[in-house]
Coordinates of C-alpha atoms in Angstrom, one line a residue:
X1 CA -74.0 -50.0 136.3
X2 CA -76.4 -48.9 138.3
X3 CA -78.9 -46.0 139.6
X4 CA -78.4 -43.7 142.5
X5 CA -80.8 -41.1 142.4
X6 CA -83.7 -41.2 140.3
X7 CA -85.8 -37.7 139.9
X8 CA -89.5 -37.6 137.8
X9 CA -91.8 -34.6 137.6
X10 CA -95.2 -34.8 136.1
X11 CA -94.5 -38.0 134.3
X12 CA -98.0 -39.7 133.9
X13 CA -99.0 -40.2 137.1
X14 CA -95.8 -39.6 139.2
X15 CA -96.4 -35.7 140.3
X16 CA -93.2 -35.0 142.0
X17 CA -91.3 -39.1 142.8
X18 CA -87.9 -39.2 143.9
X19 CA -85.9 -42.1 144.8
X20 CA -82.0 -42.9 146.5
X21 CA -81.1 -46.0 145.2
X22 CA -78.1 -48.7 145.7
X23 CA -77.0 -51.9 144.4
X24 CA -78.5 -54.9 144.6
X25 CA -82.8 -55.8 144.7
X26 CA -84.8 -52.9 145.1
X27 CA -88.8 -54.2 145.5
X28 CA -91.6 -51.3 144.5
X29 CA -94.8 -53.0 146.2
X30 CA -98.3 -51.1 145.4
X31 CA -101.4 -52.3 144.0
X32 CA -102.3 -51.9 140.7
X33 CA -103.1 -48.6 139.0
X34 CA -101.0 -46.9 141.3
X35 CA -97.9 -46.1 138.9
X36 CA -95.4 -49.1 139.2
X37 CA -95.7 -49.8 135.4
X38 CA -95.3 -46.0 135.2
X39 CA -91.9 -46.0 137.5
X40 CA -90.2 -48.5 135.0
X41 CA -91.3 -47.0 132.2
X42 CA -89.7 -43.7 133.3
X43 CA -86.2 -45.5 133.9
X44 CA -86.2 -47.2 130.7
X45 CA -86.8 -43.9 128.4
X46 CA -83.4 -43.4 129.6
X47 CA -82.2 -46.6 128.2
X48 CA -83.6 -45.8 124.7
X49 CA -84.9 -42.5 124.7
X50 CA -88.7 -43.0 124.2
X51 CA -91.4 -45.4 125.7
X52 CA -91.9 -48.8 125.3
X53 CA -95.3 -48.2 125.2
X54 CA -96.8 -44.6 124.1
X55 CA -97.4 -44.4 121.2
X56 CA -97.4 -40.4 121.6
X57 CA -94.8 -38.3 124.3
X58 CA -98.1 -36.2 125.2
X59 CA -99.6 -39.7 126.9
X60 CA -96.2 -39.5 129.3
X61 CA -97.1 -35.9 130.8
X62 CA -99.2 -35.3 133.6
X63 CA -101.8 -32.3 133.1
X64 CA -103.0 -30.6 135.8
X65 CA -103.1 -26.7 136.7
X66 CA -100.9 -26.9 140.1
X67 CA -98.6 -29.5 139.8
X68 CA -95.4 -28.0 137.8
X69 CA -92.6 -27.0 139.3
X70 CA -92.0 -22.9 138.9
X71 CA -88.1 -23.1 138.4
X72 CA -89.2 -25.7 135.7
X73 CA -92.1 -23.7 134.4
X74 CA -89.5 -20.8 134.0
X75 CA -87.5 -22.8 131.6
X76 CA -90.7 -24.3 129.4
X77 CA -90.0 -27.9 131.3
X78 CA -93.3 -29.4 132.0
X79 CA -92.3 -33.3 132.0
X80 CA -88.9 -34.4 133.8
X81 CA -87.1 -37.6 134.1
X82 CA -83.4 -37.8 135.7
X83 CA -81.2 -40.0 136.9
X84 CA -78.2 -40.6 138.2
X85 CA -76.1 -43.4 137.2
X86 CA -73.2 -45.0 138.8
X87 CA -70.3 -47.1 136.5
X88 CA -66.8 -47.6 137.0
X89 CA -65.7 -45.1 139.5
X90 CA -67.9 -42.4 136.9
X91 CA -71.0 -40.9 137.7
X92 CA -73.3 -39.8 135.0
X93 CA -76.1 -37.2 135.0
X94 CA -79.1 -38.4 132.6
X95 CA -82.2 -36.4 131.7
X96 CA -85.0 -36.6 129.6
X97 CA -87.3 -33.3 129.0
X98 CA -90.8 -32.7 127.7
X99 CA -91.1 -28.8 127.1
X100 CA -94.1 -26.7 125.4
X101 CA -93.2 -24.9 122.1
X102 CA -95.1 -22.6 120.0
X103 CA -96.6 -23.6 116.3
X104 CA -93.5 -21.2 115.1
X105 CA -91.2 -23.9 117.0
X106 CA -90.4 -21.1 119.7
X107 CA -89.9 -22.4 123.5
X108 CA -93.3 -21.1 124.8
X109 CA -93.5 -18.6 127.4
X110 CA -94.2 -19.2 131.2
X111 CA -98.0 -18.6 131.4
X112 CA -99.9 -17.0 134.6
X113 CA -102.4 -20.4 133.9
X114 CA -101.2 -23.7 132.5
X115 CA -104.5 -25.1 131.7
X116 CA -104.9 -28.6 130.6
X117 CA -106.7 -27.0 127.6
X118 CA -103.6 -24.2 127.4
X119 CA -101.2 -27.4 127.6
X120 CA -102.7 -29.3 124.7
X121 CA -102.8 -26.7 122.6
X122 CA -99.1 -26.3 122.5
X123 CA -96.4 -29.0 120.8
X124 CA -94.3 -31.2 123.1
X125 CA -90.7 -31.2 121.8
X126 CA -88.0 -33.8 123.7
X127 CA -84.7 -32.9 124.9
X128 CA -82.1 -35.2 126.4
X129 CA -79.2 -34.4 128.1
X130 CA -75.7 -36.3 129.8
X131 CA -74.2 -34.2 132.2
X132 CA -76.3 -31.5 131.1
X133 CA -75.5 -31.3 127.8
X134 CA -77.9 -31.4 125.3
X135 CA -77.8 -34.5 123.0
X136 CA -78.8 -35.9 120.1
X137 CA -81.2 -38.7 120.4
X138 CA -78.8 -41.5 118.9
X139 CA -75.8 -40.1 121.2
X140 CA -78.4 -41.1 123.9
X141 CA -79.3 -43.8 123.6
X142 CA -77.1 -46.6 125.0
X143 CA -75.6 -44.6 127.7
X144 CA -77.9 -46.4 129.7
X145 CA -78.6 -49.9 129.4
X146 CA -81.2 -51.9 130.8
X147 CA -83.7 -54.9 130.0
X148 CA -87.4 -54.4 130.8
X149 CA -89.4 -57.6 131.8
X150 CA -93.4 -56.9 131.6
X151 CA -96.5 -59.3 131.2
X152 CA -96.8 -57.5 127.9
X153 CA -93.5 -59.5 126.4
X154 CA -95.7 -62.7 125.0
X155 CA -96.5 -59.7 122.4
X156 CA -93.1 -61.0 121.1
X157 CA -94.8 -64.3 120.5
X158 CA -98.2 -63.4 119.6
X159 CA -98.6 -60.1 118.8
X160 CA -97.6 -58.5 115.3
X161 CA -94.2 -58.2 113.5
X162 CA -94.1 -54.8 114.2
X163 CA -93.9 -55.4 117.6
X164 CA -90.7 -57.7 117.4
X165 CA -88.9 -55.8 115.2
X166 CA -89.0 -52.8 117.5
X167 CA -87.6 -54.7 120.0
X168 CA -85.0 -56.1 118.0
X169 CA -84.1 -52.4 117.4
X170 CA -83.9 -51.5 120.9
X171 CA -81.9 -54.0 121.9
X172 CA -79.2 -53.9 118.8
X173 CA -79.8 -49.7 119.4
X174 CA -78.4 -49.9 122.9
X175 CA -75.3 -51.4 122.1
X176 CA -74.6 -50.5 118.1
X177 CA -74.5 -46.6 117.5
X178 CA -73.7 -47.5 113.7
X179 CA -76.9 -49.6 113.6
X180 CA -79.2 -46.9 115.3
X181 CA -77.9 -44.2 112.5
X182 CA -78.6 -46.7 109.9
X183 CA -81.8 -47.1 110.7
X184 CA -82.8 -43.5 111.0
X185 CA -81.4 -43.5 107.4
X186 CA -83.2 -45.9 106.7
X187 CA -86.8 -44.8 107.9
X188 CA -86.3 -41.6 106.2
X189 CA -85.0 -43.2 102.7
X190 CA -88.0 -45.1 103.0
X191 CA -90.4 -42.4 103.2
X192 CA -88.8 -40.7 100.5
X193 CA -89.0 -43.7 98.2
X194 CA -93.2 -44.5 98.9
X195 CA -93.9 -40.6 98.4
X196 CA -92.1 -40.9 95.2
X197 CA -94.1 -44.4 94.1
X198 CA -97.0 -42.5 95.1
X199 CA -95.6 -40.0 92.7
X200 CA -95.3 -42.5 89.9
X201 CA -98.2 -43.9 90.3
X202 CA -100.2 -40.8 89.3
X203 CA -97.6 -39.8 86.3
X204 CA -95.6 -37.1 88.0
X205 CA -92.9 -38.5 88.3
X206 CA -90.6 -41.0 86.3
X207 CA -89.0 -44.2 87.5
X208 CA -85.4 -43.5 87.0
X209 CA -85.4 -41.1 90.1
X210 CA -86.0 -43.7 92.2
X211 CA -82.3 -44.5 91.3
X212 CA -80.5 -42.8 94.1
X213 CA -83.3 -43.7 97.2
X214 CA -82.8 -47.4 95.7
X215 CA -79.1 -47.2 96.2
X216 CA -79.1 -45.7 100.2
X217 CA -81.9 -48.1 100.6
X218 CA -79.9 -51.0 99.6
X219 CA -76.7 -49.7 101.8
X220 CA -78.6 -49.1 104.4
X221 CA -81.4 -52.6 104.1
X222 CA -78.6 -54.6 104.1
X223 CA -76.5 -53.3 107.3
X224 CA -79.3 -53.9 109.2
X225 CA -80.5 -57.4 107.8
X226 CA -76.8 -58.2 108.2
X227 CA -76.9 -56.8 111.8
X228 CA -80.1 -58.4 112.5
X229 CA -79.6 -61.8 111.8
X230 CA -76.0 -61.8 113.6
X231 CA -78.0 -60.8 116.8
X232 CA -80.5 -63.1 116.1
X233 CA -77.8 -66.1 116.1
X234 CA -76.5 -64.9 119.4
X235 CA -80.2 -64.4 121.1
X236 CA -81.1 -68.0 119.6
X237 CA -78.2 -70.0 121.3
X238 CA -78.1 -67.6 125.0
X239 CA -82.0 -68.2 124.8
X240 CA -81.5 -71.9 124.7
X241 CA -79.8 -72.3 127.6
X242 CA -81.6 -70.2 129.6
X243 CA -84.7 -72.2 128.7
X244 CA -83.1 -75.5 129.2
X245 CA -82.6 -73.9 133.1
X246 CA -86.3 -72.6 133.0
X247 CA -87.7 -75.7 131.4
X248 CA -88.1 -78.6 133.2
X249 CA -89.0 -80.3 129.9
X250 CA -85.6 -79.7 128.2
X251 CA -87.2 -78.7 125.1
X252 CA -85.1 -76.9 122.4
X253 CA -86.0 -73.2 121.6
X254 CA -84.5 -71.2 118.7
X255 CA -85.6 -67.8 117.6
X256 CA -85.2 -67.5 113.4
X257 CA -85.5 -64.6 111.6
X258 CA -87.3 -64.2 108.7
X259 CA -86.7 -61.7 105.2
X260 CA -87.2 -61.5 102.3
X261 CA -83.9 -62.9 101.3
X262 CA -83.8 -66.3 100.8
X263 CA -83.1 -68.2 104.0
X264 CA -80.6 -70.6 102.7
X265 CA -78.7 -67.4 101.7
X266 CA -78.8 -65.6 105.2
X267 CA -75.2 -67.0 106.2
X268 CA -74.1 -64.8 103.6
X269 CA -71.8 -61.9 104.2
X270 CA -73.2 -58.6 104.4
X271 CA -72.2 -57.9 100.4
X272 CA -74.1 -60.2 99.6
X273 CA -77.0 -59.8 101.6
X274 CA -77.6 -55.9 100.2
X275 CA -77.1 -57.6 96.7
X276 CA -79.8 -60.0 97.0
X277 CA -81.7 -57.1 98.7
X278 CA -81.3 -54.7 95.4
X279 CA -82.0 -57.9 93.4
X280 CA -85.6 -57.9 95.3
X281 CA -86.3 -54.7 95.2
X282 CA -86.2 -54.2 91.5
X283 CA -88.2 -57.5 90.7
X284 CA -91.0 -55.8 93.2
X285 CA -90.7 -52.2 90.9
X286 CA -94.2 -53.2 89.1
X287 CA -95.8 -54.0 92.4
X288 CA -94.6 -51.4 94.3
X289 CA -95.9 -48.3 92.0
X290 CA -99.1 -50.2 91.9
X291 CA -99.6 -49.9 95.6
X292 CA -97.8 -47.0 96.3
X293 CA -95.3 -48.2 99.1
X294 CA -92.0 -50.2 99.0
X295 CA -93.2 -53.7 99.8
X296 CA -89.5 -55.7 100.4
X297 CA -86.9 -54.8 103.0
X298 CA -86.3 -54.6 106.8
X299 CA -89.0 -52.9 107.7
X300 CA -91.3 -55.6 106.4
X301 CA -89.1 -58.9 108.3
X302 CA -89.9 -60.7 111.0
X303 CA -88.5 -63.2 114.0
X304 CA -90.4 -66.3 115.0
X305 CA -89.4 -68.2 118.5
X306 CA -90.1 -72.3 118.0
X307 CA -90.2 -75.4 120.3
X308 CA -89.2 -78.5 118.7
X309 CA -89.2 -76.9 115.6
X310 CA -93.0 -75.5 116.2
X311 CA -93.8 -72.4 115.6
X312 CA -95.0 -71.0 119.2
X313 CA -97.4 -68.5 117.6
X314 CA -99.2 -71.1 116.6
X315 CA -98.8 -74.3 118.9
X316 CA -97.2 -73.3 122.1
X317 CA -99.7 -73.3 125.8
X318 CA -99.6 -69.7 127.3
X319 CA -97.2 -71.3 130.2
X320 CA -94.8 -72.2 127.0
X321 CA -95.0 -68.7 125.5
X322 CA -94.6 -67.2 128.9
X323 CA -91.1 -69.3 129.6
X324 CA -90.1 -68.8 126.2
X325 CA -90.1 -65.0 126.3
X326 CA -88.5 -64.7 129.7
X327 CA -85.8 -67.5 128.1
X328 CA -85.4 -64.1 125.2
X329 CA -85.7 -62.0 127.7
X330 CA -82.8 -63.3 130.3
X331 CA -80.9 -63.5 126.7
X332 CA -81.1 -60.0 125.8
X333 CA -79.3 -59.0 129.9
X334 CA -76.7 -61.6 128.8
X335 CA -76.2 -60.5 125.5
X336 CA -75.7 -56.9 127.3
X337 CA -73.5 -57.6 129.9
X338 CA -71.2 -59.4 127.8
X339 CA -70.8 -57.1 124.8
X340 CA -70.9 -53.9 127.3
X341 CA -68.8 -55.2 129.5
X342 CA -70.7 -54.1 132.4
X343 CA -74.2 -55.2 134.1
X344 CA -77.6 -53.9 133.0
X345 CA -80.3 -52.2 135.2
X346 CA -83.0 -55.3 135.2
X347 CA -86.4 -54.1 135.1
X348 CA -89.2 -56.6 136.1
X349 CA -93.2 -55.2 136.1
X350 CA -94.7 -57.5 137.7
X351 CA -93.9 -60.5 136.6
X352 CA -93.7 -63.0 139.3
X353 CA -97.4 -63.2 139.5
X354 CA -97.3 -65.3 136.1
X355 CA -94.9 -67.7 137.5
X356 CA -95.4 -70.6 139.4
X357 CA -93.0 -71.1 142.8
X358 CA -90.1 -72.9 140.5
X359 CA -89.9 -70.2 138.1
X360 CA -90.1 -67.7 140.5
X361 CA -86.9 -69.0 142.1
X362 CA -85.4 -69.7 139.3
X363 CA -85.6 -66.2 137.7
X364 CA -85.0 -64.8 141.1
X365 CA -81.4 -66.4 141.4
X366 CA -80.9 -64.9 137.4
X367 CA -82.0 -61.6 138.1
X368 CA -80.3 -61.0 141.5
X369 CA -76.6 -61.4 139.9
X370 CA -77.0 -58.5 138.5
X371 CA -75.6 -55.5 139.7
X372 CA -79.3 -53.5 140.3
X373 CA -82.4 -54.8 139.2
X374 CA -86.4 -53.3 140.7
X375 CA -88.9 -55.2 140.9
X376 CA -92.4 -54.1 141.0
X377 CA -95.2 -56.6 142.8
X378 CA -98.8 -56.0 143.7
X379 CA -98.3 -58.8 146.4
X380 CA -95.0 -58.8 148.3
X381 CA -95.6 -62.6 148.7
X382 CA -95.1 -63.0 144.9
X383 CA -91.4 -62.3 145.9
X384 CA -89.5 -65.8 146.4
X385 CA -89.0 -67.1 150.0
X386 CA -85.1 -67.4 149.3
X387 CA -84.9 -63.6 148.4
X388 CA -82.1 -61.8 150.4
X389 CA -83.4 -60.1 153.5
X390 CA -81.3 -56.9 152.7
X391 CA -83.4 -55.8 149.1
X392 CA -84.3 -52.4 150.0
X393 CA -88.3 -51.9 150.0
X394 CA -90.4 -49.3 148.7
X395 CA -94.4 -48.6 148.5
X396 CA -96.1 -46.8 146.0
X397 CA -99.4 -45.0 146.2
X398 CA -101.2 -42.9 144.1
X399 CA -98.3 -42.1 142.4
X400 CA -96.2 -41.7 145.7
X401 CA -93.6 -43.2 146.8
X402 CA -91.9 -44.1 150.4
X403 CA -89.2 -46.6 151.4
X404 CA -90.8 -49.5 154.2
X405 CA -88.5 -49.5 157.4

């Protein structure tokens, strides 16, 4: 797999960036603040169908009075990202829309100003598209795949569980449809279930209509524990050998997940596993009325990555977190690859300014097997000596971008 044409309009601050692309290393060299974090992040919304890193879809558009297109502007697009991708003989047109509606839910209609303050004023509604063909966001995603390497990842070491188990649902997302409906399911039981505690709570409502959000919860909790911890088992072993290449040290990394279930039971089939769920949700009842929110489940698990058995939030040097998240990371574009059956687009902000020479080479020779992977430096002498002389070359300033004879 990989991109031919890529096409972004007024995403953050890439006014009008388009690029012709072909296998192999592509290098995007710029300093920073210029938009190579904003290139990537562009290309992997059509991996997944949001940003790794908004928290909103208004902090993806670019405002300004002069800078949308008018055959967009005619059809209410103000934010554009596109892409062609090349797999198997098959070529495959991928968009991703931002568009202006009315409060009534309306498209809005083409004004003589667009005003920043006319812009924000108006709701931003997503639309996707394959082939141009409007899509539903879990049809989406996964008709892309691709792995995203940033300095951000030692998040997945030290940041919050929140964090990881996002990216555990990205990465299952991409490649399990089921799992990606399950979840939605999931999210929206959920909701349901703390409005209705809340409900209890002030003697509105009784506890025996919890009954049918408990049982969709329990269907639901367990598929994804279930799923979870599978893909935890396979990111575990693939992570160990990558580190063993990465580490000169030859230290033993595992990645464990942890729930709410008890961990000697987690071999378990996935019967079992929403059976022990149920089992836990109804001895946290008491608790949960009391506080108002459902306080076992998925959405309250975690994953933890150790090094000899220690915990790396807590012991490991920054040089150890930084090897053990590229370790998950070079995982996750294995794991891909072999259950897709095809290559994923690699995706590296960045990162060879962490890394010293060995590393560098190391993840160079990984990365470069794949099929298309772009690379974005600030200092072209970050890229290893033994890169191939062919990698096509681009520069990027102030959000434009021009390929380097």
């Amino acid at each position: 797999m990989y991109l031919s044409h890529l096409k972004l309009s007024n995403f953050r601050n890439l006014q009008d960036a388009e690029l012709f692309l072909e296998p192999g290393v592509t290098i995007i060299q710029g300093n920073n603040g210029n938009g190579k974090s904003n290139l990537l992040e562009a290309i992997y919304i059509l991996s997944i169908g949001k940003s790794q890193r908004a928290t909103n879809d208004r902090d993806l558009v670019r405002f300004t009075t002069k800078d949308i297109n008018i055959k967009d502007e005619s059809l209410g697009i103000h934010t554009k990202v596109l892409a062609n991708v090349e797999k198997s003989n098959e070529s495959t047109k991928i968009q991703c829309d931002l568009f202006e509606i009315e409060h009534n839910g309306k498209k809005a209609e083409p004004q003589q100003s667009n005003s920043i303050n006319t812009l924000k004023q108006k709701h931003l509604k997503k639309l996707v598209r394959i082939n141009g063909i409007k899509r539903k966001i879990s049809e989406f995603v996964g008709e892309v795949n691709a792995v995203l390497f940033t300095v951000q990842d030692l998040e997945l070491i030290y940041g919050n569980p929140k964090t990881r188990r996002r990216y555990l649902d990205v990465l299952i997302s991409q490649n399990n449809r089921e799992y990606l409906m399950a979840l939605q399911r999931y999210q929206k039981t959920l909701l349901q279930r703390n409005h209705l505690l809340r409900s209890i709570k002030m003697g509105v409502s009784q506890m025996d209509e919890l009954t049918p959000w408990d049982h969709h919860l329990v269907i639901d909790g367990g598929f994804i524990i279930y799923t979870r911890l599978n893909m935890i088992q396979k990111l575990s072993k693939l992570s160990l050998d990558k580190h063993h290449l990465l580490s000169p040290l030859k230290e033993k990394l595992n990645v464990i997940y942890i729930t709410d279930v008890q961990e000697q039971e987690l071999s378990c089939d996935q019967s079992h596993i929403s059976s022990l769920f149920k089992q836990k949700l109804s001895a946290s009842l008491n608790a949960d009325v009391i506080k108002g929110f459902t306080t076992v489940g998925p959405h309250r698990d975690d994953f933890k990555i150790t090094i000899d058995d220690m915990d790396c939030s807590r012991f490991a040097s920054r040089g150890q977190g930084r090897t053990a998240t590229l370790s998950l990371k070079l995982a996750e574009a294995e794991y891909l690859s072999d259950a897709r059956g095809e290559n994923p687009l690699i995706l590296l902000d960045d990162v060879f300014s962490e890394l010293d020479s060995v590393r560098r080479d190391m993840v160079w020779r990984l990365v470069s097997q794949y099929e298309q992977s772009l690379i974005t430096t600030s200092d072209i002498k970050d890229i290893p000596n033994n890169s191939n002389h062919d990698m096509k070359m681009f520069q990027i300033v102030k959000g434009n971008i021009n390929p380097i004879n």
